[in-house]
Coordinates of C-alpha atoms in Angstrom, one line a residue:
M1004 CA 26.5 64.0 -1.2
Q1005 CA 24.9 63.4 -4.5
A1006 CA 25.7 60.3 -6.5
A1007 CA 25.3 60.9 -10.2
G1008 CA 25.0 58.4 -13.1
S1009 CA 25.4 59.2 -16.8
G1010 CA 24.6 62.8 -16.2
A1011 CA 27.7 63.4 -14.1
K1012 CA 29.4 65.4 -16.9
D1013 CA 26.6 67.9 -17.2
D1014 CA 26.5 68.3 -13.4
M1015 CA 30.3 69.0 -13.4
R1016 CA 30.0 71.7 -16.0
Q1017 CA 27.3 73.5 -13.9
G1018 CA 29.4 73.0 -10.8
P1019 CA 28.3 71.3 -7.6
A1020 CA 27.5 73.3 -4.6
M1021 CA 30.7 72.8 -2.7
T1022 CA 32.6 74.5 0.0
S1023 CA 36.3 73.9 0.7
R1024 CA 36.3 74.6 4.4
S1025 CA 36.5 70.9 5.4
C1026 CA 38.3 69.6 2.3
D1027 CA 41.7 68.5 3.5
R1028 CA 42.3 66.7 0.2
D1029 CA 40.6 65.9 -3.1
V1030 CA 41.0 62.6 -4.8
I1031 CA 39.8 62.3 -8.4
T1032 CA 39.6 58.7 -9.6
E1033 CA 39.6 58.0 -13.3
A1034 CA 37.5 54.9 -13.3
A1035 CA 36.4 53.3 -16.6
A1036 CA 33.0 52.3 -15.4
C1037 CA 31.6 54.0 -12.4
T1038 CA 29.7 57.0 -11.1
A1039 CA 30.5 60.4 -9.6
H1040 CA 30.9 60.2 -5.9
R1041 CA 31.0 63.2 -3.5
R1042 CA 31.4 63.9 0.2
Q1043 CA 28.9 65.6 2.5
N1044 CA 30.2 69.1 1.8
Y1045 CA 29.0 68.7 -1.8
K1046 CA 25.2 69.2 -2.1
G1047 CA 23.0 66.3 -1.0
S1048 CA 22.8 63.9 1.9
S1049 CA 25.8 62.9 4.1
D1050 CA 25.6 59.2 3.1
R1051 CA 28.7 57.8 1.5
K1052 CA 28.0 55.3 -1.3
V1053 CA 28.6 54.7 -5.0
T1054 CA 25.7 53.9 -7.2
G1055 CA 25.2 52.9 -10.8
M1056 CA 27.4 50.6 -12.9
Y1057 CA 31.0 50.3 -11.9
E1058 CA 33.9 47.9 -11.5
S1059 CA 33.9 46.0 -8.2
W1060 CA 37.1 47.7 -7.1
V1061 CA 35.6 51.2 -7.2
P1062 CA 33.7 51.1 -3.8
K1063 CA 36.6 49.3 -2.2
L1064 CA 39.0 52.1 -3.2
V1065 CA 36.5 54.9 -2.3
D1066 CA 36.0 53.3 1.2
A1067 CA 39.7 52.9 1.7
L1068 CA 40.3 56.5 0.8
Y1069 CA 37.8 57.7 3.3
R1070 CA 39.2 55.5 6.0
R1071 CA 42.6 57.0 5.5
E1072 CA 41.4 60.6 4.8
P1073 CA 37.9 60.9 6.4
H1074 CA 37.6 64.6 5.6
S1075 CA 38.5 64.3 1.9
N1076 CA 36.4 64.6 -1.2
V1077 CA 36.5 61.6 -3.5
I1078 CA 35.2 62.2 -7.0
V1079 CA 34.8 59.2 -9.3
V1080 CA 34.7 60.1 -13.0
D1081 CA 31.9 58.4 -15.0
W1082 CA 33.0 57.6 -18.6
L1083 CA 31.3 54.2 -18.9
Q1084 CA 29.8 54.8 -22.4
R1085 CA 33.1 55.9 -23.8
A1086 CA 35.1 53.1 -22.1
Q1087 CA 32.8 50.3 -23.5
Q1088 CA 33.7 50.9 -27.1
H1089 CA 36.2 49.1 -29.2
Y1090 CA 39.6 49.4 -27.5
P1091 CA 41.1 51.8 -30.1
V1092 CA 38.0 54.0 -29.8
S1093 CA 38.1 54.0 -26.0
A1094 CA 41.8 54.7 -26.0
G1095 CA 41.1 57.8 -28.1
Y1096 CA 38.4 58.9 -25.7
T1097 CA 41.0 59.3 -23.0
Q1098 CA 41.7 62.7 -24.5
L1099 CA 38.1 63.9 -24.1
V1100 CA 37.8 62.5 -20.6
G1101 CA 41.1 64.2 -19.7
Q1102 CA 39.8 67.5 -21.1
D1103 CA 36.6 67.3 -19.0
V1104 CA 38.5 66.5 -15.8
A1105 CA 40.9 69.4 -16.5
S1106 CA 37.9 71.8 -17.0
F1107 CA 36.4 70.6 -13.7
I1108 CA 39.7 71.2 -11.8
D1109 CA 40.1 74.6 -13.3
W1110 CA 36.5 75.4 -12.3
M1111 CA 37.2 74.4 -8.7
E1112 CA 40.3 76.5 -8.6
E1113 CA 38.7 79.6 -10.1
T1114 CA 35.4 79.4 -8.3
F1115 CA 36.5 78.3 -4.8
H1116 CA 40.2 79.2 -4.9
Y1117 CA 40.7 75.5 -4.2
P1118 CA 44.5 74.8 -3.7
L1119 CA 45.8 72.3 -6.3
D1120 CA 48.3 71.2 -3.7
N1121 CA 45.4 69.2 -2.2
I1122 CA 44.5 67.4 -5.5
H1123 CA 45.6 63.8 -6.1
I1124 CA 44.4 62.1 -9.3
L1125 CA 44.3 58.3 -9.5
G1126 CA 44.0 56.6 -12.9
Y1127 CA 43.8 52.9 -13.7
S1128 CA 44.6 51.4 -17.1
L1129 CA 43.2 53.8 -19.8
G1130 CA 42.2 56.0 -16.9
A1131 CA 45.9 56.6 -16.1
H1132 CA 46.4 58.2 -19.5
A1133 CA 43.2 60.2 -19.1
A1134 CA 44.6 61.4 -15.7
G1135 CA 47.8 62.4 -17.5
V1136 CA 45.9 64.4 -20.1
A1137 CA 43.9 66.1 -17.4
G1138 CA 47.1 67.1 -15.5
S1139 CA 48.7 68.4 -18.7
L1140 CA 45.7 70.7 -19.5
T1141 CA 45.0 72.3 -16.1
T1142 CA 45.9 75.9 -15.8
N1143 CA 48.2 75.1 -12.9
K1144 CA 49.7 71.8 -12.0
V1145 CA 48.0 69.4 -9.6
N1146 CA 50.0 68.0 -6.7
R1147 CA 50.1 64.3 -7.7
I1148 CA 48.9 61.8 -10.2
T1149 CA 49.2 58.0 -9.5
G1150 CA 49.0 55.7 -12.5
L1151 CA 47.8 52.2 -11.7
D1152 CA 49.1 49.9 -14.4
P1153 CA 48.6 52.4 -17.3
A1154 CA 47.3 50.7 -20.5
G1155 CA 50.0 49.6 -23.0
P1156 CA 48.3 49.1 -26.4
S1157 CA 48.3 52.3 -28.4
F1158 CA 50.4 54.1 -25.7
E1159 CA 53.7 52.3 -25.5
Y1160 CA 55.3 54.4 -28.3
A1161 CA 52.9 57.4 -28.1
G1162 CA 54.0 60.9 -27.3
T1163 CA 53.7 62.5 -23.9
S1164 CA 50.8 64.6 -25.1
V1165 CA 48.5 61.6 -25.1
T1166 CA 50.1 59.4 -22.3
L1167 CA 50.8 59.8 -18.7
S1168 CA 54.2 61.5 -18.2
P1169 CA 56.2 63.1 -15.4
D1170 CA 55.3 66.6 -16.6
D1171 CA 51.6 66.1 -15.9
A1172 CA 51.8 66.8 -12.1
E1173 CA 54.2 68.0 -9.5
F1174 CA 54.8 64.3 -8.7
V1175 CA 53.8 61.3 -10.8
D1176 CA 54.1 57.7 -9.4
V1177 CA 53.2 54.6 -11.4
V1178 CA 52.6 51.0 -10.4
H1179 CA 53.2 48.4 -13.2
T1180 CA 51.6 45.0 -12.6
Y1181 CA 50.9 43.4 -16.0
S1182 CA 53.6 44.6 -18.4
V1183 CA 54.3 41.3 -20.3
G1184 CA 54.7 40.3 -23.9
T1185 CA 56.0 42.4 -26.7
P1186 CA 55.8 46.2 -26.4
D1187 CA 52.4 47.7 -27.4
R1188 CA 50.8 44.3 -27.0
S1189 CA 51.3 44.3 -23.3
I1190 CA 48.2 44.9 -21.3
G1191 CA 50.1 47.4 -19.1
I1192 CA 52.6 49.9 -20.4
Q1193 CA 56.2 48.6 -20.0
R1194 CA 58.3 51.8 -20.2
P1195 CA 58.5 54.2 -17.2
V1196 CA 56.1 57.1 -17.4
G1197 CA 56.4 58.8 -14.0
H1198 CA 59.0 60.2 -11.6
I1199 CA 59.0 56.8 -9.9
D1200 CA 57.9 53.6 -11.7
I1201 CA 57.4 50.6 -9.4
Y1202 CA 57.3 47.1 -10.8
P1203 CA 55.9 44.6 -8.2
N1204 CA 57.2 41.1 -8.9
G1205 CA 58.9 42.4 -12.0
G1206 CA 55.8 44.0 -13.3
S1207 CA 54.6 40.8 -14.9
F1208 CA 52.4 37.9 -13.6
Q1209 CA 51.4 38.6 -10.0
P1210 CA 51.2 36.0 -7.2
G1211 CA 47.8 34.3 -7.0
C1212 CA 47.0 35.1 -10.6
S1213 CA 48.3 31.9 -12.2
I1214 CA 46.5 29.4 -14.5
G1215 CA 46.7 27.0 -11.6
N1216 CA 44.6 29.4 -9.5
T1217 CA 42.1 29.6 -12.3
I1218 CA 41.7 25.8 -12.4
R1219 CA 41.4 25.7 -8.6
L1220 CA 38.7 28.4 -8.8
I1221 CA 36.6 26.4 -11.2
A1222 CA 37.1 23.2 -9.2
E1223 CA 36.1 24.8 -5.9
N1224 CA 33.2 26.9 -7.2
G1225 CA 31.9 25.0 -10.3
I1226 CA 29.8 27.3 -12.6
R1227 CA 30.4 30.2 -10.3
G1228 CA 34.1 29.8 -10.8
I1229 CA 33.7 29.9 -14.6
I1230 CA 31.6 33.1 -14.3
D1231 CA 34.4 34.6 -12.2
M1232 CA 37.2 33.7 -14.6
D1233 CA 37.2 37.2 -16.0
Q1234 CA 38.5 38.3 -12.5
I1235 CA 41.4 35.9 -12.9
V1236 CA 42.1 37.0 -16.5
K1237 CA 42.5 40.7 -15.3
C1238 CA 43.9 39.7 -11.9
S1239 CA 47.5 40.9 -12.6
H1240 CA 46.3 44.1 -14.3
E1241 CA 43.9 45.0 -11.4
R1242 CA 46.4 44.0 -8.8
S1243 CA 47.8 47.6 -9.1
I1244 CA 44.6 48.9 -7.6
H1245 CA 44.6 46.5 -4.7
L1246 CA 48.2 47.3 -3.9
F1247 CA 47.2 50.9 -3.6
I1248 CA 44.2 50.0 -1.4
D1249 CA 46.5 48.0 0.7
S1250 CA 48.7 51.0 1.2
L1251 CA 45.7 52.9 2.5
L1252 CA 44.3 50.3 4.8
N1253 CA 47.6 48.8 6.2
E1254 CA 49.5 51.9 7.1
E1255 CA 51.6 50.0 9.6
K1256 CA 52.7 47.5 7.0
P1257 CA 54.1 49.6 4.1
S1258 CA 55.5 47.7 1.1
M1259 CA 59.1 48.7 0.4
A1260 CA 60.4 49.0 -3.2
Y1261 CA 64.0 49.3 -4.2
R1262 CA 65.7 51.1 -7.0
C1263 CA 67.3 48.7 -9.6
N1264 CA 68.3 48.6 -13.2
S1265 CA 66.4 45.4 -14.0
K1266 CA 64.2 42.6 -12.7
E1267 CA 67.1 40.1 -13.2
T1268 CA 69.4 42.2 -11.0
F1269 CA 66.8 42.6 -8.3
D1270 CA 66.1 38.9 -8.3
R1271 CA 69.7 38.3 -7.4
G1272 CA 69.2 40.5 -4.3
L1273 CA 71.7 43.1 -5.4
C1274 CA 69.4 46.2 -5.0
L1275 CA 68.3 46.2 -1.3
S1276 CA 69.9 49.6 -0.5
C1277 CA 68.1 52.6 1.0
R1278 CA 71.0 55.0 0.6
K1279 CA 70.4 58.2 -1.3
N1280 CA 66.6 57.5 -1.8
R1281 CA 67.3 54.1 -3.3
C1282 CA 64.2 52.6 -1.5
N1283 CA 60.7 54.0 -1.3
T1284 CA 57.2 53.1 -0.1
L1285 CA 54.7 51.8 -2.6
G1286 CA 51.3 53.5 -2.7
Y1287 CA 49.7 56.4 -0.8
K1288 CA 52.7 57.4 1.4
V1289 CA 55.3 57.3 -1.3
N1290 CA 58.3 59.6 -0.8
K1291 CA 57.9 62.2 -3.5
V1292 CA 61.4 62.1 -4.9
R1293 CA 61.7 64.0 -8.2
G1294 CA 64.7 63.5 -10.4
K1295 CA 65.7 64.4 -13.9
R1296 CA 65.0 60.8 -15.1
S1297 CA 62.4 58.3 -14.2
V1298 CA 63.4 55.9 -11.5
K1299 CA 62.6 52.2 -11.8
M1300 CA 61.9 50.3 -8.5
Y1301 CA 61.2 46.7 -7.8
L1302 CA 59.7 44.6 -4.9
K1303 CA 58.2 41.2 -4.2
T1304 CA 54.6 40.9 -2.8
N1305 CA 52.4 38.4 -1.1
A1306 CA 49.5 36.9 -3.1
Q1307 CA 46.9 38.6 -1.0
M1308 CA 46.4 41.6 1.3
P1309 CA 48.4 42.6 3.3
F1310 CA 50.9 42.4 0.4
K1311 CA 54.0 43.4 2.3
V1312 CA 56.9 41.0 2.4
F1313 CA 60.4 41.1 3.8
H1314 CA 63.4 41.0 1.4
Y1315 CA 66.8 39.4 2.1
Q1316 CA 69.9 39.1 0.0
V1317 CA 71.8 35.9 0.6
K1318 CA 75.4 35.9 -0.5
V1319 CA 77.4 32.6 -0.3
H1320 CA 80.7 31.2 -1.7
F1321 CA 80.7 27.5 -2.7
F1322 CA 83.8 25.3 -2.2
A1323 CA 84.4 21.8 -3.5
K1324 CA 87.3 19.5 -4.3
K1325 CA 86.1 18.9 -7.8
N1326 CA 85.1 21.6 -10.3
F1327 CA 81.5 21.3 -11.4
T1328 CA 78.4 23.4 -12.1
V1329 CA 74.8 22.6 -11.5
T1330 CA 71.8 24.7 -12.5
N1331 CA 68.2 25.3 -11.4
Q1332 CA 68.6 23.6 -8.0
P1333 CA 65.7 23.5 -5.6
F1334 CA 66.3 24.5 -2.0
L1335 CA 64.2 25.1 1.1
V1336 CA 65.3 27.9 3.4
S1337 CA 64.0 28.5 6.9
L1338 CA 64.5 31.8 8.8
Y1339 CA 64.5 32.2 12.6
G1340 CA 64.5 35.6 14.3
T1341 CA 63.7 37.6 17.3
K1342 CA 60.0 37.8 16.4
G1343 CA 59.2 34.5 14.9
Q1344 CA 60.1 32.0 12.1
S1345 CA 59.4 31.4 8.5
E1346 CA 60.1 27.8 7.5
N1347 CA 60.7 26.0 4.2
R1348 CA 60.7 29.0 1.9
P1349 CA 61.3 27.6 -1.7
L1350 CA 64.3 28.9 -3.5
T1351 CA 65.6 27.9 -6.9
L1352 CA 69.3 28.6 -7.4
A1353 CA 69.9 29.3 -11.1
E1354 CA 73.5 28.3 -10.9
M1355 CA 76.0 26.9 -8.4
S1356 CA 79.7 26.4 -9.3
T1357 CA 82.8 25.5 -7.5
N1358 CA 84.8 28.4 -6.0
K1359 CA 82.3 31.0 -7.0
T1360 CA 80.3 33.6 -5.0
Y1361 CA 76.6 34.0 -5.7
S1362 CA 73.9 36.4 -4.6
Y1363 CA 70.3 35.4 -4.3
L1364 CA 67.0 37.0 -3.2
I1365 CA 64.6 35.4 -0.7
Y1366 CA 61.5 36.9 0.9
T1367 CA 58.9 36.1 3.4
E1368 CA 55.5 37.6 4.3
L1369 CA 56.3 37.0 8.0
D1370 CA 58.2 39.5 10.1
V1371 CA 60.8 37.4 11.9
G1372 CA 62.6 40.4 13.3
E1373 CA 66.4 40.3 13.5
L1374 CA 67.7 37.0 12.1
L1375 CA 69.4 34.6 14.5
M1376 CA 69.5 31.3 12.6
L1377 CA 68.8 29.8 9.2
K1378 CA 68.4 26.3 7.9
I1379 CA 69.2 25.2 4.4
N1380 CA 68.0 22.0 2.7
W1381 CA 69.2 21.1 -0.8
E1382 CA 66.3 19.0 -2.2
N1383 CA 66.5 16.2 -4.7
E1384 CA 65.6 17.0 -8.3
S1385 CA 64.0 13.6 -8.6
Y1386 CA 61.6 11.7 -6.3
L1387 CA 63.5 8.5 -7.0
P1388 CA 65.7 7.6 -4.0
W1389 CA 68.6 6.3 -6.1
A1390 CA 68.7 9.4 -8.4
N1391 CA 71.8 10.8 -6.6
W1392 CA 73.9 7.6 -6.6
F1393 CA 75.9 8.6 -9.7
N1394 CA 76.0 12.4 -9.0
N1395 CA 76.2 12.9 -5.3
Y1396 CA 76.8 16.7 -5.5
A1397 CA 78.0 18.6 -2.5
F1398 CA 79.5 22.0 -1.7
D1399 CA 81.3 23.3 1.4
V1400 CA 80.3 26.7 2.9
L1401 CA 82.2 28.7 5.4
K1402 CA 79.9 31.7 5.9
I1403 CA 76.6 33.0 4.6
R1404 CA 76.2 36.8 4.4
I1405 CA 72.6 38.2 4.6
K1406 CA 71.3 41.7 4.2
S1407 CA 67.8 42.7 5.3
G1408 CA 66.2 45.2 3.0
E1409 CA 63.6 46.4 5.5
L1410 CA 66.0 46.6 8.4
Q1411 CA 69.0 47.7 6.3
K1412 CA 71.3 45.4 8.4
K1413 CA 74.1 43.1 7.2
L1414 CA 74.6 39.9 9.2
I1415 CA 77.0 36.9 8.9
F1416 CA 76.0 33.3 9.7
C1417 CA 78.5 30.5 10.4
P1418 CA 77.9 26.7 10.5
Q1419 CA 76.4 25.6 13.8
N1420 CA 78.8 22.7 14.0
G1421 CA 82.4 23.0 12.9
K1422 CA 84.4 25.4 10.7
R1423 CA 82.7 24.3 7.5
A1424 CA 79.3 23.0 6.6
T1425 CA 78.8 20.5 3.8
I1426 CA 75.6 21.0 1.9
T1427 CA 74.7 17.8 0.0
R1428 CA 71.9 17.3 -2.4
G1429 CA 69.1 15.2 -0.9
K1430 CA 71.0 14.7 2.4
G1431 CA 69.1 16.8 4.9
T1432 CA 69.2 20.2 6.6
V1433 CA 72.3 22.3 7.5
V1434 CA 72.1 24.9 10.3
F1435 CA 73.8 28.3 10.3
V1436 CA 73.9 30.6 13.3
R1437 CA 74.6 34.3 13.6
C1438 CA 78.3 35.1 14.1
N1439 CA 80.8 37.9 13.4
E1440 CA 83.3 38.6 10.6
H1441 CA 86.1 36.8 12.3
S1442 CA 84.3 33.8 13.7
N1443 CA 85.8 30.4 12.7
K1444 CA 88.7 32.3 10.9
K1445 CA 92.0 30.5 10.8
K1446 CA 95.1 30.4 8.8
G1447 CA 94.7 28.9 5.3
D1448 CA 91.0 29.8 5.2

């Protein structure tokens, strides 16, 4: 292998001494600040390393790719000088970078008859659009392009000739992790630009990337924490890369995403279906489903690797003798299953009204297996012990219906004691156990 610095472009035009006999797959990564990286069947030594100036995630991604595909070639595109300009200038340079990469791919195909079915281009931020340009300019289509939080400014309303789009490869999947704010001012592009567009945690602020974490970082690490603040600032944007790395390293823990019309609908737990390709795996082993229109998918994630969580829809009907409505109520939910337990998961119910049925989403990073029991605790809104004296809110519940997204199973839970359970704010925990559709059913219910 030969690691090249700023002269990588000239080396590509001459063509590296490469044979394709052991190349199971080529991965070309559009990194904004890094160096060219080649496997041992390119000229040079057999050591695997990345040298020069690059973002800290580059060697992590390269290493993860080799761990998953040890006989692959990984090529990291160096466009550091172009990427360090004023943002509008760097955004314009994505066209030239894409042209260079397209020329290199065409050269590989013509010189070595290298099959484009083996080529997968990864692009992060501006690099995602450079990857799209490259895919659109190759003589024949490459197999796959993955866009990792494609940049938003200058691209939100741009045409498909300058942005990543479904036409740029046989399959295009996109992960959106920082699409917040008004369109074209969002760090990550908000609109779908692939065959499948996945929005972890709604595509906005990611777990572990809050202002609170920034303050904690400074408190724990002092000056070093202040130096590392840029990592927090770009935390959500860069999370797209780490989610992809997670999919490479934790093959046995794939993160599942679910087709849904909106973040709000998903957060109500209404989209946990896998029928007719309505769910898919985030990252490397995504199911390559190509439709006429872009498909938007959502999921929740953990704050750190492994990012996989388990999703549950909770559906409940509230009864009460008096008609009343409360909003933004804090609950703690504990799940107990055949493999373990996940206790005191916080859940805020946006609304609860008498004689209405509601659906909510809860999730846990622990695999509890098949659910057997759950406990629900309606917490006080206030820390003052006398706060509920004048408004002692309570609802009766007959059954709770739960659907597991990962297991695709629907279960019913009944009160452990009696036909009905009364859930009262600030009055302790209520237990529900697994039952069947007709448990506790009687005339008049």
